[in-house]
Every structure is written in C-alpha cells, then in structure tokens.
Short mmCIF file of C-alpha atoms and ligand atoms in Angstrom, two decimals:
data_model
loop_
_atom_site.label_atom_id
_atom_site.label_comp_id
_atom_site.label_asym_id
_atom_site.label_seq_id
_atom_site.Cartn_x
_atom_site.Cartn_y
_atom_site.Cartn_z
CA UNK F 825 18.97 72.43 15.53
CA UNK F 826 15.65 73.90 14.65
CA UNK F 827 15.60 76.49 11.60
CA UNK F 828 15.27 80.26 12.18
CA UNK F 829 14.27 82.78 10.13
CA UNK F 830 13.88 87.11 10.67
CA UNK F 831 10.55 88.62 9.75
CA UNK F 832 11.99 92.40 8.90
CA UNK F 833 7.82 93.09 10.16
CA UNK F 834 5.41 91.85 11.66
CA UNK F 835 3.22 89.43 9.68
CA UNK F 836 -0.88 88.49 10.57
CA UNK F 837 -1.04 85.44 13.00
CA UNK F 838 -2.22 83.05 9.85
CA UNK F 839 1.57 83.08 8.52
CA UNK F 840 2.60 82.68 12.21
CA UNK F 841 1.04 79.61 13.01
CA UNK F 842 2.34 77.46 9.83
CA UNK F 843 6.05 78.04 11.02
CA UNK F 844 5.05 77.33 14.40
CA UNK F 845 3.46 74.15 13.54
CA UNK F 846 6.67 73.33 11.63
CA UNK F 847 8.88 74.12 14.74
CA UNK F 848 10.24 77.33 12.58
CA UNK F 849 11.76 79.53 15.09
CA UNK F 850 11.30 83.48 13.95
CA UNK F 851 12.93 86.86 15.41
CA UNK F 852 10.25 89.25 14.01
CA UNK F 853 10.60 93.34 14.03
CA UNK F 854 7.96 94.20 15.77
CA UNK F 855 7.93 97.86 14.59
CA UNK F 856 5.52 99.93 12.00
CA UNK F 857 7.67 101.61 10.22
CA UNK F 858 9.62 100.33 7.19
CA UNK F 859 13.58 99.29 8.81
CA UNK F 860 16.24 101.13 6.72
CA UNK F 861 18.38 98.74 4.99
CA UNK F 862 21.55 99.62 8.14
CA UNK F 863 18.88 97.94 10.28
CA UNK F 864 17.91 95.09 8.21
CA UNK F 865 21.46 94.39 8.06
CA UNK F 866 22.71 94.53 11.79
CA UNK F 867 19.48 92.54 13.29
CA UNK F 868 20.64 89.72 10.16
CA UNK F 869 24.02 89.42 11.41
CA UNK F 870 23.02 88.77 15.12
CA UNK F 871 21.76 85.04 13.89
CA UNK F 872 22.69 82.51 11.47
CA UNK F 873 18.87 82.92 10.20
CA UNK F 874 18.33 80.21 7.32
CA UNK F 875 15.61 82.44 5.48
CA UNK F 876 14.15 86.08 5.77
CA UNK F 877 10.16 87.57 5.02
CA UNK F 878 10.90 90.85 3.39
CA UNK F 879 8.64 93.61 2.38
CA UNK F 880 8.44 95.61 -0.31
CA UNK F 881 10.09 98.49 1.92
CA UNK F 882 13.51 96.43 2.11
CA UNK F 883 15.92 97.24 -0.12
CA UNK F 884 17.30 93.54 -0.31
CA UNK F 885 20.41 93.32 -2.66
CA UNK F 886 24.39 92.19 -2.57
CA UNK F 887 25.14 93.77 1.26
CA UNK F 888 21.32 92.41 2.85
CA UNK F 889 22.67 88.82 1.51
CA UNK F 890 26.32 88.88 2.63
CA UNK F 891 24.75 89.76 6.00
CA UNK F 892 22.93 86.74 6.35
CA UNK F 893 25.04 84.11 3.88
CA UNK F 894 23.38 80.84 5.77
CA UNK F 895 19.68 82.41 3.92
CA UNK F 896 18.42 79.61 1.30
CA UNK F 897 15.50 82.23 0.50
CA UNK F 898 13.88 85.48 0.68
CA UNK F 899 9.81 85.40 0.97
CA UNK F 900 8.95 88.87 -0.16
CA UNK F 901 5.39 89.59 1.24
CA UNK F 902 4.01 91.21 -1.59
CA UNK F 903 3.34 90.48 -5.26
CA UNK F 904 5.58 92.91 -6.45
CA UNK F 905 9.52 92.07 -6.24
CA UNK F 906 11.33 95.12 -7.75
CA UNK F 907 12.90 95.54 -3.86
CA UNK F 908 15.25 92.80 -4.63
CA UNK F 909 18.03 92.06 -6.67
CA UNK F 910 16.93 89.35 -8.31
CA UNK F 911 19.96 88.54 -10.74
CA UNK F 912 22.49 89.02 -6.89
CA UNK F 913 20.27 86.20 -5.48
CA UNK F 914 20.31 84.18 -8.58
CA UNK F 915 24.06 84.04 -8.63
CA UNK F 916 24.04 83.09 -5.14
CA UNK F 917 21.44 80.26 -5.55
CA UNK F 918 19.09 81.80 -2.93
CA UNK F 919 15.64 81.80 -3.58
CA UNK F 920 12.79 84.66 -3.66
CA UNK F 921 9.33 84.15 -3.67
CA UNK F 922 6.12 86.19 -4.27
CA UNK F 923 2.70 86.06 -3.33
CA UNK F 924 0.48 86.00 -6.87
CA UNK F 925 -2.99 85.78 -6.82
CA UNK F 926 -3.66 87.20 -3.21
CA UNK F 927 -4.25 91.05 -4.09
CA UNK F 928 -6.44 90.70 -7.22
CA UNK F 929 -9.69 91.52 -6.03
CA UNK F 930 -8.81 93.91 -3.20
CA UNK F 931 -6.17 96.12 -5.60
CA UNK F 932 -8.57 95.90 -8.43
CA UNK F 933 -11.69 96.71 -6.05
CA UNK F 934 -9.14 99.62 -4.61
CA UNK F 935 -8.54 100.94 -8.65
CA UNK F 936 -12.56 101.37 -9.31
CA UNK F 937 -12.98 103.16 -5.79
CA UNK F 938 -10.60 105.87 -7.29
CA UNK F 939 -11.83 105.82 -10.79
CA UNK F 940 -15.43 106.32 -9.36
CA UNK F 941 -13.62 108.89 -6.87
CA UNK F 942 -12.42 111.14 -9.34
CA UNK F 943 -15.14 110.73 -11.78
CA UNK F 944 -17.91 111.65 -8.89
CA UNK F 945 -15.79 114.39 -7.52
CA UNK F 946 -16.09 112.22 -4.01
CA UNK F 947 -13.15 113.76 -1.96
CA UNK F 948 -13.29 117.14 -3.25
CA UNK F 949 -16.98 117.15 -2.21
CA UNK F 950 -15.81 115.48 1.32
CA UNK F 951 -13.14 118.42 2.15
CA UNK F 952 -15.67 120.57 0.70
CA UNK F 953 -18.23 119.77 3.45
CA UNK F 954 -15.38 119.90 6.31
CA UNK F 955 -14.33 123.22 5.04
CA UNK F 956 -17.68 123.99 6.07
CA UNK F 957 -18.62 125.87 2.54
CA UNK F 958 -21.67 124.09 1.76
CA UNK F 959 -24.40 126.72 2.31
CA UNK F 960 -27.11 124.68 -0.06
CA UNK F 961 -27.65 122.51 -2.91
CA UNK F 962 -26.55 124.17 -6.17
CA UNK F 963 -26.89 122.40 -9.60
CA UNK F 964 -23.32 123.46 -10.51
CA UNK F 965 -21.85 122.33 -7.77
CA UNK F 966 -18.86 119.87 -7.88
CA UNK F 967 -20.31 118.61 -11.55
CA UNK F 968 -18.62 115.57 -12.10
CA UNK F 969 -18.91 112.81 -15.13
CA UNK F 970 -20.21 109.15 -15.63
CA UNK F 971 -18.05 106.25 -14.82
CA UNK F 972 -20.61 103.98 -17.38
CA UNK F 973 -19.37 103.63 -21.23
CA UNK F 974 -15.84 105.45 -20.27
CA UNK F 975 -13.28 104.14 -22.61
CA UNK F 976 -10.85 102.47 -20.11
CA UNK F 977 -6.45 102.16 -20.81
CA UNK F 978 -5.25 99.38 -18.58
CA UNK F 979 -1.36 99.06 -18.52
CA UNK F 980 -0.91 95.73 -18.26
CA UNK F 981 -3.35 92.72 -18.28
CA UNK F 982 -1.75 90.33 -15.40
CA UNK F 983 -3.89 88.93 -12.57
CA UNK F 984 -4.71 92.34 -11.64
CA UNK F 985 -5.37 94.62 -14.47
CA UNK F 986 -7.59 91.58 -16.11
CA UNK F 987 -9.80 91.73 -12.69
CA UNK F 988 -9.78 95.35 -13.49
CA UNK F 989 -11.14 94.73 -16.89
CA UNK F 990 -13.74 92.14 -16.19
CA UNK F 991 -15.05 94.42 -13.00
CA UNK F 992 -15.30 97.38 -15.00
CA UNK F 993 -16.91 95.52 -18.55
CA UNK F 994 -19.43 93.80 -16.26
CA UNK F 995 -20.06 96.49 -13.49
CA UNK F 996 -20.16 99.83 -15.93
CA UNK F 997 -20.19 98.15 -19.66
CA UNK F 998 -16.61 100.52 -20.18
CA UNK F 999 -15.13 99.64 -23.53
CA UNK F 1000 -11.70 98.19 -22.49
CA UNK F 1001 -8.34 98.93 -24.62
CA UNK F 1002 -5.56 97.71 -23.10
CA UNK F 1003 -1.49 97.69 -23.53
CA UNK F 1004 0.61 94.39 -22.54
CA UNK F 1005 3.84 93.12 -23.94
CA UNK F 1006 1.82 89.89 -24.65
CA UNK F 1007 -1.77 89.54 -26.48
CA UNK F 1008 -3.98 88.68 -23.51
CA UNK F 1009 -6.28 86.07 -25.69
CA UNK F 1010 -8.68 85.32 -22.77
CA UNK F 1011 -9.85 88.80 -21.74
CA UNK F 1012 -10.07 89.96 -25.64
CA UNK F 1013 -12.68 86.64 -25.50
CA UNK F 1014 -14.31 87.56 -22.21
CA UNK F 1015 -14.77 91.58 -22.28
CA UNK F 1016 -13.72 92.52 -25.82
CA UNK F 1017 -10.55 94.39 -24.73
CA UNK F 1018 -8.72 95.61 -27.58
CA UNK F 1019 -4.78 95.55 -27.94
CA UNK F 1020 -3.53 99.19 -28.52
CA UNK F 1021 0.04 100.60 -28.84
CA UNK F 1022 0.66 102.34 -25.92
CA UNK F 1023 0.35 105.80 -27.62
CA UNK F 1024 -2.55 105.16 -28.92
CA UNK F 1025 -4.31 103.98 -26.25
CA UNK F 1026 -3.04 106.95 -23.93
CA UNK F 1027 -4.73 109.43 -26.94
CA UNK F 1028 -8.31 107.30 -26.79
CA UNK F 1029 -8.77 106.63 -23.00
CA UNK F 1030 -10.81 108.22 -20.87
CA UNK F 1031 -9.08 106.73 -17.98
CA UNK F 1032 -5.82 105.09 -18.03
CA UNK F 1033 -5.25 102.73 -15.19
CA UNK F 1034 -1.42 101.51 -14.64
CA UNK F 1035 -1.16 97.57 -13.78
CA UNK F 1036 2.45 96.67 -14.91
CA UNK F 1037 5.23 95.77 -13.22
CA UNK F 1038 8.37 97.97 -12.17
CA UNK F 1039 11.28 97.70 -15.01
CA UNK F 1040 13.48 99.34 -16.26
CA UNK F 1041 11.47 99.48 -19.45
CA UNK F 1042 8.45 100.90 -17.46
CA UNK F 1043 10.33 103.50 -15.07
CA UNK F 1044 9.33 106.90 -16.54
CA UNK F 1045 6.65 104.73 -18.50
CA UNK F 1046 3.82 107.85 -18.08
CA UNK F 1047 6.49 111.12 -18.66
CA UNK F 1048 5.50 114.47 -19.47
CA UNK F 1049 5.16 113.25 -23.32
CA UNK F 1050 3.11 110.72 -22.58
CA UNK F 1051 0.64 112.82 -20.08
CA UNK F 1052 0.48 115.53 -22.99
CA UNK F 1053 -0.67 112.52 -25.62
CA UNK F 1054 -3.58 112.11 -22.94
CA UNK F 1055 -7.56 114.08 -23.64
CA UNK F 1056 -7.14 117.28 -21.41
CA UNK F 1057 -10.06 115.29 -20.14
CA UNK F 1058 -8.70 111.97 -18.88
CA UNK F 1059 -7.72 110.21 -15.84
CA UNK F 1060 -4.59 108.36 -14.76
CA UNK F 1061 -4.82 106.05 -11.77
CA UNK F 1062 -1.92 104.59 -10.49
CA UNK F 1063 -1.86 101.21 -8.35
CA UNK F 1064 1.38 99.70 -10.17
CA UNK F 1065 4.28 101.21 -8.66
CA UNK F 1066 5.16 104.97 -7.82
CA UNK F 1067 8.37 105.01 -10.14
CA UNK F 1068 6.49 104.14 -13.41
CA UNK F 1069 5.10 108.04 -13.33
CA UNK F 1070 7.38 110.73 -13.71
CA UNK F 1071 5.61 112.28 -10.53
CA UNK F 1072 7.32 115.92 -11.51
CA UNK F 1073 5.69 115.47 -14.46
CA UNK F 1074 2.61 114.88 -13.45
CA UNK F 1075 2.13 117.93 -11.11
CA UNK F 1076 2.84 119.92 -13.65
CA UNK F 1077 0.21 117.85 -16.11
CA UNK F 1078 -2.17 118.68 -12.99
CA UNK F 1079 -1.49 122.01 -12.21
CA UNK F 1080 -1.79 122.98 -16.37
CA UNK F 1081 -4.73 120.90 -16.28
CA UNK F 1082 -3.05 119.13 -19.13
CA UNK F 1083 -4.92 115.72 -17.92
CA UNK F 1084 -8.22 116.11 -15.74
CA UNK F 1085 -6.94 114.91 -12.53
CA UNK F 1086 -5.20 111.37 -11.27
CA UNK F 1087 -5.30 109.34 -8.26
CA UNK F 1088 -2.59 107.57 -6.92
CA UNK F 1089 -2.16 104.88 -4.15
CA UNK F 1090 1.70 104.28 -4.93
CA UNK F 1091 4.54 107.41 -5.17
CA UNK F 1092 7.80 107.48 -6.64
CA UNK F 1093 9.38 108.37 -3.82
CA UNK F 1094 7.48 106.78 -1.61
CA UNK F 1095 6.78 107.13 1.70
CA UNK F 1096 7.54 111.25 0.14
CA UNK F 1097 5.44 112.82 -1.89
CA UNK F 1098 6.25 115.24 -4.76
CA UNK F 1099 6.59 118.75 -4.24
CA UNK F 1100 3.02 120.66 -4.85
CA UNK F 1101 1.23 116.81 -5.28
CA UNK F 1102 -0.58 117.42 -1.97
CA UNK F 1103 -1.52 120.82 -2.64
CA UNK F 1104 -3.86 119.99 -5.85
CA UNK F 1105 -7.65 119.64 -5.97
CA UNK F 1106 -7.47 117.15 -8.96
CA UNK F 1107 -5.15 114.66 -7.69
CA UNK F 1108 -6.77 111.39 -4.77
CA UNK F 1109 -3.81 109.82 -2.80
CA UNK F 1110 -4.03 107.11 -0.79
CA UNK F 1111 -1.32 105.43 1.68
CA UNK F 1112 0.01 101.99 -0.92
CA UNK F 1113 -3.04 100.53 0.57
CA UNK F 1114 -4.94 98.56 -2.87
CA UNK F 1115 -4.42 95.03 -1.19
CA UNK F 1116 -4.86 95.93 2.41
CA UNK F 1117 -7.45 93.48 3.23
CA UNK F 1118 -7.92 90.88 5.65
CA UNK F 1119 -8.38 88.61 3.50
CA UNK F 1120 -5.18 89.12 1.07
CA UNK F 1121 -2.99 90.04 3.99
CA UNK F 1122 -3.62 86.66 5.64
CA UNK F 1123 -3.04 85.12 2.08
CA UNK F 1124 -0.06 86.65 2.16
CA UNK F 1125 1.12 85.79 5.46
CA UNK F 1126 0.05 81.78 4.35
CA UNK F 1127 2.33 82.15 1.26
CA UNK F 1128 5.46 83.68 3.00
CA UNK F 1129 5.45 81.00 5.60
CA UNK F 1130 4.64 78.13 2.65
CA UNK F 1131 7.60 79.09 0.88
CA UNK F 1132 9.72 79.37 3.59
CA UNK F 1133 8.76 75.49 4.60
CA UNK F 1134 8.90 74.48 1.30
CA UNK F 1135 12.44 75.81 0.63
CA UNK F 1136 13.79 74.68 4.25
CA UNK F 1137 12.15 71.48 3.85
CA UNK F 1138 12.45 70.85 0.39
CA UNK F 1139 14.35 73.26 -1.13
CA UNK F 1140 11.78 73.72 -3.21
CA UNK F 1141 10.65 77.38 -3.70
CA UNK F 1142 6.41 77.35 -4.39
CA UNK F 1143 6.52 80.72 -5.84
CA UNK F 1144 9.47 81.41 -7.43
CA UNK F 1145 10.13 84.81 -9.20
CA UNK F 1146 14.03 83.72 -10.75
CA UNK F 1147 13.66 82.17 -14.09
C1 DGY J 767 2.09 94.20 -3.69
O1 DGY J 767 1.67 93.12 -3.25
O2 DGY J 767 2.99 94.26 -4.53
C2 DGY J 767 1.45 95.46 -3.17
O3 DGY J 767 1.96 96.59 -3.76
C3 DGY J 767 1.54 95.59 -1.67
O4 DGY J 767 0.74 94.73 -1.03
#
C-alpha cells in the first residue's frame, strides 16, 4: 500500500515532484487561506494519512494528532515551529521537522528594506504622492535620517539575525550590538558585534531588529517598559514573530511618539491587526512576507517533502526540532 500524506496547503511544484518520484500519494488543500484547526481535523480523519506538511497557520497540538494517530511526522513548512506542540508530539514519538537555512537571505534582505523604509521615510512619501499633496520640491519635506553608522540591536544572532549583521556591517558599516542567550563567537570575529544585556542594548540602539524565536521567555519580550528604555528616536523592526511585541503597547509607544516609528512584517494576532496600528504614519506593515521568495519557498517545499521520505523511509527525521 503506497504511503499518503495531507498537505493542509498547497506547496510549489519542487516539493511535489520528490513525493511523486517516491510514489508518495498526497491529498493537498488547495485553498489560500489558512484552514482553522475544525478543518485540519475533519479532512485528517477522512484517511489513514502516514504524515502531514503543516504551516505555520495550523495550530497542530493533542486533538490535530489524535485525528490522524497513523502520522509518524509533521513537516512544518517554515523555520519557525511555535504552531506545534512539540512536548504532545514528543510523547507520542511523532516527528516534526523545520526548514533552517532556507529564509536567511530573503528575511534578512526583507529586515534592511524596512530599516531603510523607515529611515528614508519611503512609504510615507509613497501615500504622500497618491494623496496627491505633492505640489513641489520642499527642503523640509518628509526629512528623514541615514541608515550608514546607525547603531544596530539585533535580538537574536541565529541564521537570520547573523545575515542581518553581516549585511548591515558590510553594506552601511552600522556598529552591531546584539542580545542572544549564547555568545555568538563567529560574528563578534567577523563584524565586531558586541554582546549587550538586553536593556542595555534597547537604551543604545538606534534600531532594534527582533530575530528570536517564539517562547515563553520571549512573549511580551518588547512591553511597554522595554519600548520606554528605547531613544524617543529609535526604530523597532519586527520579522521574529508577532507575539514577542506587546502590540498594545506599541501603539501607544507610536502614537506618544515614545519610539520614532516601527515596522512590522509579523502581528500578534495575526492575520488581525491591533486596534489604531493601521491608522499611524510611523508604523510600515507588511503581510508575514520576509521569506517569500522563489527561491526559499521552493527550498522549503524540497525540505518538507525530504523529511517526509526520510521519516517514511527511514524513520529518520533530517530536520528535527525535538531534542
Ligand atoms: C518562517 O519560516 O518561520 C517564516 O516566518 C515564514 O516563512
């Protein structure tokens, strides 16, 4: 009997064809938006599916896996994994996978178009112009600041937030500080980042840029302390996850101009956005769309379908996030 998995979306062609070629047969949802977890559950209990691609959308704890008890893994198409519940599937011996390494230079390509964004004024200036208010050019108009020799906060030094580092030490010679749970030897060698305690580096940067994963010990991570330890005129850019900003907090940072403006591509409660967010001049949002790339999509769509082979195959997970 050949195995079967459900895609809960639909993945690019380049993950396709490896099952294919290994005879995997796939029920995919062939719908944009995100399935609610009621959904995800019914289409799982139609088949005995021996491994599911989830997104970062899917909620995927204890009821998602006692629909679907024959699954040896979940392949969660993203880097991030804070969707599932890791320590549920660890008890249960199921695996879950990631895909590291396929978003670095898209999200971190994604983080400088914002910081340059906000520091060149670019979208107010583009509403500006459809607003139809631009009657001539006026040397106070939409006065913005230079990206080169900012002092730069990353939060978090993985994959990501070291591509950050080296883009912005070799692109803009920024002065990087950085905060990590670990001493990141290799970019202190390579661009002279400096380990900070968080506060610290939140009362020195010019723009703090959040890289670190979703935990409980980051949830809240930025809070209306934190934004007030910021320079009235700093940045925060936000390509982590939505939850690790207290979002409330940070309209009201905005609105009292408490921090210079911010520009986020993830929300805490995503796909929603806070009340008044939308409504400020000094805030960029973007759609949670840092790694949308050919290239790292079809990465991705290669690393789901690897896993899954490996694991069926196998039972060997490539890219396992239980320790
Ligand atoms: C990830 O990979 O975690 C991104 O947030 C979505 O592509």
């Amino acid at each position: 009997m050949p195995k079967q998995i459900y895609i809960t979306r639909r993945i690019p062609d380049a993950g396709l064809k490896l099952l294919d070629e290994k005879g995997i047969h796939y029920d995919m949802c062939d719908e944009h938006n995100p399935p609610c977890k009621k959904d995800i559950i019914k289409k799982l209990k139609k088949k005995q599916y021996d491994g599911v691609i989830s997104f970062l959308t899917d909620p995927i704890d204890k009821d998602v896996f006692d629909a679907c008890p024959t699954a040896k893994i979940f392949a969660n198409f993203s880097v991030g994994f804070n969707n599932v519940d890791i320590e549920e599937a660890k008890k249960r011996n199921i695996a879950v996978t990631n895909t590291p390494g396929t978003s670095n230079t898209a999200v971190a390509e994604h983080t400088l178009a914002l910081m340059l964004a906000l520091t060149t004024r670019l979208t107010e200036g583009d509403r500006y112009m459809r607003a139809g208010k631009y009657k001539g050019w006026d040397p106070c108009l939409l006065v913005g600041t230079d990206m080169k020799g900012k002092v730069i906060g990353l939060v978090g030094t993985g994959a990501i937030g070291s591509e950050v580092a080296r883009t912005l030490k070799h692109g803009f010679g920024s002065t990087i500080i950085y905060s990590d749970v670990v001493e990141n030897k290799a970019l202190e060698e390579e661009t002279g980042a400096v380990k900070k305690e968080m506060d610290e580096l939140l009362k020195t940067a010019d723009i703090v840029s959040l890289h670190c994963p979703l935990l409980p010990s980051t949830t809240h991570l930025i809070n209306e302390d934190k934004l007030k330890m910021m320079k009235k005129t700093a940045f925060l850019v936000n390509t982590s996850r939505g939850p690790v900003v207290d979002e409330i907090a940070l309209v009201k940072a905005l609105q009292n101009k408490t921090i210079q403006g911010a520009a986020l591509d993830v929300f805490e409660f995503e796909p929603k956005l806070t009340k008044g967010l939308a409504k400020l001049e000094n805030v960029i949002l973007t759609p949670h769309i840092a790694s949308a790339r050919e290239s790292a999509r079809n990465m991705m769509a290669e690393i789901v379908a690897k896993n899954v082979i490996s694991v069926l195959e196998d039972g060997k997970a490539l890219n396992s996030v239980i320790k």
